[in-house]
Tab-separated table of C-alpha atoms in Angstrom:
chain	number	residue	atom	x	y	z
A	68	MET	CA	207.304	71.540	153.733
A	69	ARG	CA	207.209	70.706	157.448
A	70	SER	CA	204.302	71.752	159.616
A	71	ILE	CA	204.684	73.887	162.680
A	72	TRP	CA	204.005	70.816	164.784
A	73	GLN	CA	206.981	68.993	163.256
A	74	ASP	CA	209.246	72.042	163.627
A	75	ARG	CA	208.484	72.379	167.367
A	76	THR	CA	208.749	68.727	168.444
A	77	GLU	CA	211.994	66.940	169.243
A	78	TYR	CA	211.446	63.419	168.007
A	79	VAL	CA	213.347	60.236	168.753
A	80	PRO	CA	213.120	57.923	165.700
A	81	HIS	CA	212.269	54.226	165.576
A	82	SER	CA	214.650	51.722	163.900
A	83	PRO	CA	213.899	50.183	160.508
A	84	LEU	CA	212.882	46.527	160.146
A	85	MET	CA	216.078	44.469	159.492
A	86	ARG	CA	214.844	40.866	159.947
A	87	GLY	CA	211.572	38.984	159.527
A	88	ASP	CA	209.026	38.221	162.168
A	89	THR	CA	205.593	36.677	162.734
A	90	VAL	CA	202.788	38.632	164.476
A	91	ASP	CA	199.038	38.602	164.950
A	92	VAL	CA	198.502	41.970	163.258
A	93	ALA	CA	200.668	44.043	160.952
A	94	ILE	CA	199.589	47.728	160.573
A	95	ILE	CA	200.887	49.552	157.527
A	96	GLY	CA	201.130	53.232	158.297
A	97	GLY	CA	202.323	55.163	161.331
A	98	GLY	CA	199.820	57.934	161.378
A	99	LEU	CA	197.005	58.415	163.825
A	100	VAL	CA	194.921	55.468	162.572
A	101	GLY	CA	197.876	53.105	162.710
A	102	ILE	CA	199.118	54.198	166.136
A	103	LEU	CA	195.615	54.418	167.796
A	104	THR	CA	194.623	51.014	166.435
A	105	ALA	CA	197.882	49.499	167.670
A	106	LEU	CA	197.342	50.898	171.147
A	107	LYS	CA	193.832	49.424	171.319
A	108	LEU	CA	195.037	46.024	170.035
A	109	ARG	CA	197.942	46.054	172.506
A	110	LYS	CA	195.458	46.696	175.364
A	111	SER	CA	193.573	43.628	174.127
A	112	GLY	CA	196.707	41.459	174.176
A	113	VAL	CA	197.104	41.280	170.426
A	114	ASP	CA	200.739	41.022	169.185
A	115	THR	CA	200.945	43.983	166.800
A	116	VAL	CA	203.661	45.741	164.771
A	117	VAL	CA	203.458	49.089	162.888
A	118	LEU	CA	205.354	49.467	159.596
A	119	GLU	CA	205.920	53.112	158.558
A	120	ALA	CA	207.454	54.026	155.161
A	121	ALA	CA	209.018	57.225	156.562
A	122	GLU	CA	208.598	58.491	160.102
A	123	VAL	CA	205.660	58.338	162.512
A	124	GLY	CA	203.266	61.223	161.842
A	125	SER	CA	205.182	62.387	158.759
A	126	GLY	CA	202.085	62.071	156.518
A	127	GLN	CA	198.738	63.724	156.922
A	128	SER	CA	198.535	63.311	160.707
A	129	GLY	CA	201.503	65.672	161.175
A	130	ARG	CA	200.118	68.137	158.706
A	131	SER	CA	196.635	68.481	160.161
A	132	THR	CA	195.406	71.563	161.993
A	133	GLY	CA	194.605	69.324	164.963
A	134	LYS	CA	190.896	70.138	165.377
A	135	LEU	CA	189.011	67.456	167.416
A	136	THR	CA	185.388	68.006	166.527
A	137	SER	CA	182.163	66.199	165.561
A	138	GLN	CA	181.321	69.305	163.557
A	139	HIS	CA	182.467	68.446	160.053
A	140	GLY	CA	181.135	71.261	157.940
A	141	LEU	CA	177.495	70.882	156.903
A	142	LYS	CA	177.770	67.127	157.513
A	143	TYR	CA	174.579	66.334	159.334
A	144	THR	CA	172.366	68.059	156.745
A	145	THR	CA	173.914	65.785	154.118
A	146	LEU	CA	173.688	62.640	156.281
A	147	VAL	CA	170.095	63.109	157.208
A	148	LYS	CA	169.043	63.763	153.593
A	149	ARG	CA	171.066	60.973	152.090
A	150	PHE	CA	170.882	58.239	154.661
A	151	GLY	CA	168.374	59.130	157.334
A	152	THR	CA	168.340	59.835	161.030
A	153	GLU	CA	169.909	56.585	162.272
A	154	THR	CA	173.049	56.941	160.122
A	155	ALA	CA	173.407	60.606	161.203
A	156	ARG	CA	173.122	59.543	164.856
A	157	LEU	CA	175.801	56.834	164.445
A	158	TYR	CA	178.184	59.246	162.757
A	159	ALA	CA	177.663	61.875	165.509
A	160	GLU	CA	178.130	59.340	168.302
A	161	ALA	CA	181.258	57.832	166.772
A	162	ASN	CA	182.921	61.268	166.351
A	163	GLN	CA	181.770	62.966	169.613
A	164	SER	CA	182.792	59.955	171.730
A	165	ALA	CA	186.196	60.020	169.942
A	166	ILE	CA	186.949	63.365	171.639
A	167	ASP	CA	186.286	61.813	175.032
A	168	GLU	CA	188.523	58.831	174.160
A	169	TYR	CA	191.357	61.219	173.221
A	170	GLU	CA	191.023	63.000	176.525
A	171	SER	CA	191.071	59.722	178.501
A	172	LEU	CA	194.015	58.303	176.530
A	173	ILE	CA	196.099	61.515	176.841
A	174	ALA	CA	195.586	61.392	180.633
A	175	GLU	CA	196.280	57.673	180.839
A	176	LEU	CA	199.590	57.998	178.939
A	177	GLY	CA	200.503	61.273	180.618
A	178	LEU	CA	201.073	63.058	177.304
A	179	GLU	CA	201.680	66.798	176.915
A	180	CYS	CA	200.153	67.631	173.518
A	181	GLY	CA	198.201	70.836	174.040
A	182	PHE	CA	194.823	69.105	174.420
A	183	ARG	CA	192.162	71.713	175.284
A	184	ARG	CA	188.375	71.630	175.365
A	185	LEU	CA	186.696	74.564	173.566
A	186	PRO	CA	183.739	75.228	171.315
A	187	SER	CA	183.782	74.795	167.533
A	188	TYR	CA	181.968	77.096	165.174
A	189	LEU	CA	180.702	76.998	161.632
A	190	TYR	CA	180.380	80.532	160.249
A	191	THR	CA	179.126	82.258	157.131
A	192	ASN	CA	178.894	85.696	155.547
A	193	GLN	CA	176.468	84.506	152.891
A	194	ASN	CA	174.045	81.665	153.743
A	195	ASP	CA	172.686	81.642	157.264
A	196	SER	CA	169.838	79.393	156.109
A	197	ALA	CA	172.377	76.620	155.575
A	198	LEU	CA	173.481	76.919	159.196
A	199	LEU	CA	169.878	76.866	160.412
A	200	GLU	CA	169.328	73.633	158.436
A	201	GLU	CA	172.561	72.204	159.863
A	202	ALA	CA	171.483	73.043	163.433
A	203	CYS	CA	168.206	71.160	162.871
A	204	ALA	CA	170.037	68.154	161.357
A	205	ALA	CA	172.573	68.103	164.189
A	206	ARG	CA	169.829	68.103	166.728
A	207	ILE	CA	168.158	65.172	164.984
A	208	ALA	CA	171.607	63.405	165.151
A	209	GLY	CA	171.746	64.003	168.918
A	210	ILE	CA	174.106	67.035	169.061
A	211	ALA	CA	172.972	70.254	170.545
A	212	SER	CA	174.186	73.523	168.916
A	213	GLN	CA	173.606	77.224	169.347
A	214	PHE	CA	172.893	79.727	166.586
A	215	VAL	CA	174.815	83.001	167.241
A	216	HIS	CA	175.409	86.221	165.327
A	217	ASN	CA	178.643	87.361	167.054
A	218	ALA	CA	182.117	85.838	166.962
A	219	GLU	CA	185.556	86.776	168.179
A	220	LEU	CA	187.031	86.669	164.706
A	221	PRO	CA	188.857	89.774	163.376
A	222	PHE	CA	186.131	90.182	160.739
A	223	SER	CA	182.362	90.285	160.977
A	224	VAL	CA	180.189	87.230	160.247
A	225	LYS	CA	176.567	86.996	159.227
A	226	ALA	CA	175.908	84.019	161.471
A	227	ALA	CA	177.695	81.162	163.251
A	228	LEU	CA	176.677	77.763	164.664
A	229	ARG	CA	178.384	76.748	167.897
A	230	PHE	CA	179.057	73.179	169.070
A	231	ASN	CA	180.239	72.860	172.679
A	232	GLU	CA	182.630	70.351	174.203
A	233	GLN	CA	184.898	70.108	171.214
A	234	ALA	CA	188.706	70.158	171.430
A	235	GLN	CA	192.063	70.876	169.805
A	236	PHE	CA	195.577	69.445	170.262
A	237	ASP	CA	199.023	69.077	168.683
A	238	PRO	CA	198.502	65.962	166.469
A	239	TYR	CA	202.184	65.347	165.755
A	240	ARG	CA	203.299	65.562	169.359
A	241	PHE	CA	200.476	63.231	170.356
A	242	VAL	CA	201.122	60.574	167.732
A	243	THR	CA	204.888	60.526	168.081
A	244	ALA	CA	204.672	60.311	171.896
A	245	ALA	CA	202.042	57.636	171.758
A	246	SER	CA	204.160	55.607	169.350
A	247	LYS	CA	206.786	55.119	172.074
A	248	GLU	CA	204.439	52.624	173.689
A	249	LEU	CA	204.497	50.366	170.620
A	250	ARG	CA	206.676	48.203	168.365
A	251	VAL	CA	207.170	50.502	165.409
A	252	TYR	CA	209.543	50.190	162.419
A	253	GLU	CA	210.295	53.404	160.533
A	254	ASN	CA	211.785	53.866	157.100
A	255	THR	CA	210.213	50.462	156.282
A	256	PRO	CA	207.945	50.811	153.272
A	257	VAL	CA	205.709	47.845	152.522
A	258	LEU	CA	206.337	47.213	148.805
A	259	ARG	CA	203.626	44.583	148.439
A	260	VAL	CA	201.345	42.304	150.433
A	261	ASN	CA	201.059	38.671	149.429
A	262	GLY	CA	198.234	37.025	151.374
A	263	THR	CA	199.064	38.414	154.770
A	264	VAL	CA	202.837	38.634	154.258
A	265	CYS	CA	204.129	42.195	154.164
A	266	GLU	CA	207.243	42.501	152.051
A	267	THR	CA	209.636	45.340	152.854
A	268	PRO	CA	213.108	46.144	151.450
A	269	LYS	CA	215.046	44.237	154.151
A	270	ALA	CA	212.624	41.569	155.454
A	271	SER	CA	209.044	40.331	155.566
A	272	ILE	CA	206.426	40.306	158.318
A	273	ARG	CA	204.078	37.371	158.428
A	274	ALA	CA	200.781	38.261	160.079
A	275	LYS	CA	197.376	36.706	160.631
A	276	ARG	CA	195.785	40.053	159.729
A	277	VAL	CA	196.916	43.161	157.911
A	278	ILE	CA	195.520	46.672	158.409
A	279	PHE	CA	196.157	49.276	155.689
A	280	ALA	CA	196.325	52.661	157.577
A	281	THR	CA	198.032	54.462	154.658
A	282	ASN	CA	195.457	57.258	153.958
A	283	PHE	CA	194.983	55.815	150.447
A	284	PRO	CA	194.878	52.000	150.166
A	285	PHE	CA	197.586	51.140	147.654
A	286	MET	CA	196.763	47.558	146.682
A	287	ASN	CA	194.676	47.921	143.495
A	288	SER	CA	193.772	44.257	143.040
A	289	HIS	CA	191.031	44.342	145.713
A	290	GLY	CA	188.490	46.869	146.960
A	291	MET	CA	188.467	49.068	143.828
A	292	PHE	CA	189.485	52.057	145.969
A	293	TYR	CA	191.091	53.695	142.937
A	294	ALA	CA	187.597	54.082	141.506
A	295	ARG	CA	185.931	55.099	144.779
A	296	LEU	CA	188.295	57.736	146.206
A	297	HIS	CA	189.820	61.014	145.149
A	298	ARG	CA	192.071	63.418	147.087
A	299	GLN	CA	191.373	66.951	148.246
A	300	LYS	CA	194.108	69.326	149.259
A	301	ALA	CA	194.219	72.443	151.449
A	302	TYR	CA	196.879	74.950	152.650
A	303	VAL	CA	197.900	76.223	156.073
A	304	LEU	CA	199.654	79.384	157.159
A	305	ALA	CA	200.890	79.837	160.711
A	306	VAL	CA	201.304	83.405	161.984
A	307	SER	CA	202.592	84.654	165.332
A	308	GLY	CA	201.758	87.872	167.155
A	309	THR	CA	197.992	87.257	167.276
A	310	ILE	CA	195.448	87.273	170.112
A	311	PRO	CA	194.448	83.722	170.967
A	312	LEU	CA	191.022	82.554	169.882
A	313	SER	CA	188.821	80.846	172.464
A	314	GLY	CA	187.215	78.639	169.817
A	315	ILE	CA	187.932	76.901	166.514
A	316	TYR	CA	186.301	78.149	163.302
A	317	PHE	CA	185.362	76.728	159.928
A	318	GLY	CA	183.886	78.883	157.153
A	319	ILE	CA	181.219	77.146	155.020
A	320	ASP	CA	181.404	79.703	152.212
A	321	ASP	CA	183.396	78.829	149.086
A	322	ASP	CA	186.118	81.286	150.131
A	323	GLY	CA	185.747	80.554	153.852
A	324	LEU	CA	188.801	80.111	156.075
A	325	SER	CA	189.434	77.706	158.863
A	326	LEU	CA	191.149	79.250	162.006
A	327	ARG	CA	192.428	78.036	165.366
A	328	SER	CA	195.050	79.257	167.851
A	329	CYS	CA	198.092	77.333	169.185
A	330	PHE	CA	201.376	78.016	170.987
A	331	ASP	CA	200.050	81.136	172.826
A	332	ASP	CA	200.134	83.805	170.156
A	333	VAL	CA	200.143	81.687	167.010
A	334	THR	CA	197.066	81.381	164.717
A	335	LEU	CA	196.608	78.793	161.932
A	336	ILE	CA	194.778	80.000	158.869
A	337	CYS	CA	193.673	77.281	156.502
A	338	GLY	CA	191.951	77.404	153.082
A	339	GLY	CA	192.391	77.197	149.327
A	340	SER	CA	190.955	73.670	149.023
A	341	HIS	CA	191.025	71.955	145.598
A	342	ARG	CA	191.275	68.496	144.133
A	343	THR	CA	194.885	67.302	144.290
A	344	GLY	CA	196.596	67.855	140.944
A	345	GLU	CA	194.332	70.748	139.962
A	346	ASN	CA	196.250	73.878	140.995
A	347	PRO	CA	198.033	74.973	137.789
A	348	THR	CA	198.220	78.719	138.553
A	349	GLY	CA	199.041	78.484	142.276
A	350	GLY	CA	198.553	81.457	144.572
A	351	LYS	CA	197.025	79.505	147.510
A	352	TYR	CA	199.664	80.576	150.032
A	353	GLU	CA	199.504	84.141	148.772
A	354	MET	CA	195.778	84.111	149.319
A	355	LEU	CA	196.338	83.096	152.949
A	356	ARG	CA	199.068	85.749	153.304
A	357	ASN	CA	196.637	88.375	152.023
A	358	ALA	CA	194.125	87.268	154.620
A	359	ALA	CA	196.767	87.416	157.393
A	360	ARG	CA	197.783	90.959	156.319
A	361	GLN	CA	194.146	92.010	156.302
A	362	TYR	CA	192.925	90.401	159.523
A	363	PHE	CA	196.173	90.172	161.557
A	364	PRO	CA	198.276	93.150	160.394
A	365	ALA	CA	200.763	92.875	163.236
A	366	SER	CA	201.402	89.203	162.614
A	367	THR	CA	204.517	87.441	161.243
A	368	GLU	CA	204.497	84.277	159.109
A	369	ILE	CA	206.421	81.505	160.766
A	370	ALA	CA	205.381	78.426	158.726
A	371	HIS	CA	203.290	77.196	155.831
A	372	TRP	CA	202.427	73.764	154.537
A	373	SER	CA	199.687	71.725	152.841
A	374	ALA	CA	197.781	68.607	153.585
A	375	GLU	CA	195.510	66.292	151.597
A	376	ASP	CA	192.928	63.701	152.392
A	377	CYS	CA	190.790	61.108	150.590
A	378	VAL	CA	187.096	61.649	149.885
A	379	THR	CA	184.653	58.749	149.297
A	380	LEU	CA	181.803	58.590	146.798
A	381	ASP	CA	179.141	59.246	149.441
A	382	GLY	CA	181.046	61.384	151.901
A	383	VAL	CA	181.243	58.700	154.647
A	384	PRO	CA	184.656	57.100	155.427
A	385	TYR	CA	185.449	53.497	154.445
A	386	ILE	CA	186.477	51.640	157.627
A	387	GLY	CA	186.561	47.888	157.870
A	388	PHE	CA	187.292	44.878	155.617
A	389	TYR	CA	189.434	45.764	152.573
A	390	GLY	CA	187.497	43.622	150.114
A	391	ASN	CA	185.295	40.526	149.906
A	392	MET	CA	188.151	38.366	148.694
A	393	THR	CA	190.647	39.413	151.399
A	394	PRO	CA	189.152	38.442	154.792
A	395	GLY	CA	192.457	39.083	156.551
A	396	TRP	CA	192.803	42.660	155.294
A	397	TYR	CA	191.314	45.827	156.802
A	398	THR	CA	191.501	49.515	155.965
A	399	ALA	CA	190.436	53.060	157.002
A	400	THR	CA	190.277	55.856	154.454
A	401	GLY	CA	188.138	58.644	153.091
A	402	PHE	CA	188.053	61.052	156.126
A	403	ALA	CA	187.519	64.139	153.883
A	404	LYS	CA	189.936	66.296	155.950
A	405	TRP	CA	188.211	65.414	159.263
A	406	GLY	CA	190.684	62.717	160.197
A	407	MET	CA	191.337	63.577	163.844
A	408	THR	CA	188.142	62.293	165.427
A	409	THR	CA	187.566	59.823	162.576
A	410	SER	CA	190.971	58.242	163.188
A	411	MET	CA	189.868	57.414	166.725
A	412	ALA	CA	186.564	56.065	165.447
A	413	ALA	CA	188.503	54.008	162.858
A	414	ALA	CA	190.778	52.541	165.582
A	415	ARG	CA	187.670	51.523	167.554
A	416	VAL	CA	186.086	49.857	164.559
A	417	LEU	CA	189.237	48.086	163.368
A	418	SER	CA	190.227	46.788	166.787
A	419	ASP	CA	186.649	45.555	167.466
A	420	LEU	CA	186.688	43.629	164.140
A	421	VAL	CA	190.040	42.065	164.878
A	422	VAL	CA	189.271	41.137	168.475
A	423	ARG	CA	185.517	40.551	168.469
A	424	GLY	CA	184.627	40.092	164.824
A	425	SER	CA	182.051	42.899	164.848
A	426	SER	CA	181.522	46.580	165.593
A	427	PRO	CA	178.370	48.570	166.338
A	428	TYR	CA	179.605	51.182	163.809
A	429	TYR	CA	180.541	48.837	160.989
A	430	ARG	CA	177.277	49.146	159.081
A	431	LEU	CA	177.896	52.911	158.936
A	432	PHE	CA	181.484	52.715	157.702
A	433	THR	CA	181.706	49.378	155.870
A	434	PRO	CA	183.796	49.752	152.662
A	435	GLN	CA	181.558	47.157	151.066
A	436	ARG	CA	178.568	49.524	150.852
A	437	PHE	CA	177.502	50.866	147.507
A	438	PRO	CA	174.370	52.953	147.728
A	439	MET	CA	173.498	53.352	144.043
A	440	GLY	CA	171.291	56.335	144.409
A	441	VAL	CA	174.066	58.310	146.182
A	442	ALA	CA	177.230	56.905	144.683
A	443	ALA	CA	176.469	56.268	140.973
A	444	LYS	CA	177.018	59.772	139.800
A	445	PRO	CA	180.234	60.422	141.677
A	446	LEU	CA	181.524	56.982	140.646
A	447	GLY	CA	181.034	57.864	137.017
A	448	ALA	CA	182.795	61.219	137.590
A	449	GLN	CA	185.745	59.561	139.333
A	450	VAL	CA	186.164	56.900	136.640
A	451	LYS	CA	185.916	59.611	133.964
A	452	HIS	CA	188.536	61.698	135.748
A	453	ALA	CA	190.932	58.739	136.005
A	454	VAL	CA	190.487	57.860	132.313
A	455	GLN	CA	191.142	61.496	131.355
A	456	GLY	CA	194.280	61.545	133.519
A	457	ILE	CA	195.582	58.399	131.833
A	458	GLY	CA	194.617	59.684	128.376
A	459	ARG	CA	196.372	63.029	128.893
A	460	ARG	CA	199.667	61.205	128.825
A	461	VAL	CA	199.019	60.122	125.193
A	462	PHE	CA	196.605	62.619	123.744
A	463	SER	CA	197.059	65.968	125.416
A	464	PRO	CA	199.735	68.369	124.054
A	465	ALA	CA	202.606	69.629	126.187
A	466	GLU	CA	202.237	73.025	127.814
A	467	GLY	CA	205.094	74.499	125.833
A	468	SER	CA	208.653	73.927	124.825
A	469	PHE	CA	211.596	73.348	127.168
A	470	GLU	CA	213.086	76.673	126.099
A	471	SER	CA	209.896	78.666	126.737
A	472	LEU	CA	209.519	77.523	130.346
A	473	PRO	CA	210.591	80.471	132.579
A	474	VAL	CA	213.148	80.114	135.387
A	475	GLY	CA	211.458	79.443	138.701
A	476	CYS	CA	208.599	77.548	137.032
A	477	GLY	CA	207.612	73.972	136.303
A	478	GLY	CA	205.406	72.204	133.772
A	479	ILE	CA	204.929	69.510	131.136
A	480	VAL	CA	207.084	70.456	128.206
A	481	GLU	CA	208.008	69.048	124.837
A	482	TYR	CA	211.655	68.146	124.514
A	483	ASP	CA	213.507	66.710	121.514
A	484	ALA	CA	216.963	65.336	122.181
A	485	GLY	CA	217.404	64.345	118.565
A	486	ASP	CA	215.486	61.037	118.526
A	487	GLY	CA	211.925	62.396	118.551
A	488	ALA	CA	209.954	64.800	120.765
A	489	GLU	CA	208.661	63.523	124.089
A	490	LYS	CA	206.756	65.043	126.993
A	491	LEU	CA	208.755	65.587	130.175
A	492	GLY	CA	208.168	67.229	133.489
A	493	VAL	CA	210.599	70.093	134.026
A	494	TYR	CA	211.323	72.424	136.905
A	495	LYS	CA	213.759	75.279	136.443
A	496	SER	CA	214.870	76.459	139.900
A	497	PRO	CA	215.655	80.113	140.572
A	498	ASP	CA	219.372	79.231	141.096
A	499	GLY	CA	219.715	77.901	137.511
A	500	LYS	CA	219.330	74.148	138.104
A	501	VAL	CA	217.016	72.101	135.903
A	502	TYR	CA	215.186	69.063	137.141
A	503	VAL	CA	213.610	66.761	134.502
A	504	VAL	CA	211.343	63.907	135.443
A	505	THR	CA	209.084	61.420	133.790
A	506	PRO	CA	205.660	62.947	134.410
A	507	GLN	CA	203.816	59.586	134.787
A	508	CYS	CA	202.443	58.342	138.146
A	509	PRO	CA	203.717	54.820	138.849
A	510	HIS	CA	200.421	54.023	140.593
A	511	MET	CA	198.200	53.697	137.497
A	512	GLY	CA	199.949	55.662	134.830
A	513	CYS	CA	198.112	59.059	135.027
A	514	GLN	CA	199.947	62.136	133.792
A	515	LEU	CA	201.142	64.252	136.647
A	516	SER	CA	200.519	67.973	137.120
A	517	TRP	CA	202.785	70.688	138.475
A	518	ASN	CA	201.746	72.472	141.681
A	519	PRO	CA	203.624	75.837	141.764
A	520	ASP	CA	202.673	76.465	145.411
A	521	ASP	CA	204.387	73.319	146.814
A	522	LEU	CA	206.909	72.868	143.954
A	523	SER	CA	205.621	69.314	143.549
A	524	TRP	CA	204.291	66.872	140.965
A	525	GLU	CA	200.809	65.709	141.717
A	526	CYS	CA	198.556	62.996	140.312
A	527	PRO	CA	195.059	64.343	139.486
A	528	CYS	CA	193.634	60.787	139.498
A	529	HIS	CA	194.449	59.539	142.962
A	530	GLY	CA	196.584	62.146	144.650
A	531	SER	CA	200.110	60.668	144.639
A	532	ARG	CA	202.684	63.441	145.110
A	533	PHE	CA	206.354	63.804	144.308
A	534	ASP	CA	208.892	66.580	144.938
A	535	TYR	CA	210.609	68.309	142.009
A	536	THR	CA	213.467	65.718	142.138
A	537	GLY	CA	210.931	62.845	141.692
A	538	LYS	CA	210.997	61.626	145.278
A	539	LEU	CA	207.685	60.194	146.538
A	540	ILE	CA	205.901	62.367	149.108
A	541	ASP	CA	202.387	60.781	149.327
A	542	ASN	CA	200.944	57.401	148.225
A	543	PRO	CA	199.150	55.485	146.665
A	544	ALA	CA	202.257	55.338	144.422
A	545	GLN	CA	204.916	53.199	146.112
A	546	THR	CA	208.011	54.360	144.238
A	547	ASP	CA	209.723	57.561	143.108
A	548	ILE	CA	209.408	58.834	139.580
A	549	ASP	CA	212.505	58.882	137.443
A	550	LEU	CA	214.753	61.940	137.507
A	551	GLN	CA	215.867	62.190	133.906
A	552	ALA	CA	218.580	64.832	134.410
A	553	ASP	CA	219.629	67.747	136.516
A	554	GLY	CA	222.125	70.425	136.131
A	555	ASP	CA	222.661	74.001	135.102
A	556	GLY	CA	220.067	75.554	132.894
C-alpha cells in the first residue's frame, strides 16, 4: 500500500545499473540514510554511488509520518537510567542538531517538501508521573520542555510534555528530490557483497567502502544483526476534512495514538504497534478508523498504509562499522521508528568515519557495543524468538485445512496433493482466486505469518515481508518466496 506522500508526488525514476564501475563508496539503499550520506560524501569530494533495489524512498522512508523531533517517546528517562547523563546528552544533541541540518539542507537545495517548525508533544491520559520523569531526564540531557495540561487535540488529555523547535516535513518528496543531486541506480538489488564488491543482477560495483543503508543489514556472516535486532510495525490512516494541528503528538499510553497534520486539511493518525509477524487477527486499520469516526466525525479516509523499523537490544541505534572483520563495511540500523532525525545523525556519523576515520558520536552509536547488563536479557529473548520461528516450520501444526480456510482470508494450512500432507501459505481472495506460497522466509528459514490487515506474509524473526503473490516487500530477505499455484478457488 502506497503512502499519501507517494500518491501525491510526481517522481522521475533513475535508471538501473547496466555495467560495472569502480567508486570510492557504494551505498546500498536509497532511503533517507543512503541519500543523506551520499550528499555529505559528495560535498567532501568522495566518489559515491547509491544502489537501490526498488525506487528511492520506496521503503520505510516513504512510509514514515515525517516527524522531525528529538522527542522519541520516553527516551531520555531510559537513557539516563541505563547509560547515564553523558549518553543522554549525546543522543539529544545528535537528534536536535539533525533538525537544524535538515532546515539548512532544504534551503541549500531549494526543496519544497513541507518543512515546518512546530512543537512536539508527548501526551497521556493515564500516567502523568512518567511525563514528569521524562521532563527531568530531558532537562538533564540538555533539552528544555514544558509540562502542560491542555492540548488542541479533539479529546481531553491528562497531561502533555511540550518540546519546542521541532519540525515536520514530507519525507518522500524530500528524499526523491534530494536524490536528483546524486548518482543513483534504481531497480538494482545488491544480491551479495564479496569483500567490497557489490554484485547486482546486471553488473558489479567495486568500491573501497560499502555502506549498508538497508534498514535491516542483510549480510548474516558478520555483525550478528540477526540476533541483535527485531522489527516493530505500526499503521497509519490519512483523513481529510480536519482542522490543522499546530503541533505533532505522540501518545505514551499503550493505546495512544500519534497525530500530525499535512496538506492543509489532512491529519495522519498512527497506532496499532506490534512486532512484525504478530498480527494474526488484524483489525489495526479498523481501530484507526474507529478513532477517526470518534474524533474527526466529518473526516474522510483518503489513504492507509503501514511501516516498520528495527529495534536494537538496548534501544540505541547501531551506526558505524558493520563488524570487526569487515573494516570496509558500515551500517546504520535500529532507529525504533524514529528514523527521520536519526537518519541525519547516521549520515553525519557514517560520512565522518569515511572521510575522517572518527566521529564524536561513534561511542554512542557503535554497533560493536554490547552492554551485558542492558542487552543480555533482550538478546536471550531475541534468540529464543528466532529459534521458535524456525522450529514452527517443523513442529507446529497448520492452522487448519485448505478447505476450511474462508474466502477473503489467508493462513498456514495443511494440503495433501496425494503424495503426503505439507504446510502451505494460502490466500483466498474475495474474487475467487487462490494464491499458494511456500511459507518459509528465505533469509534464515523462519515460518512466515499472515497479516490480514496488509494481506502480506511476514517473518516474525527478522521482519521480512512478502505480498500474497510471494513478491518481496521488505528485507532482510533478498528474494521472493515461491508461488506454488494460483487460480480459481
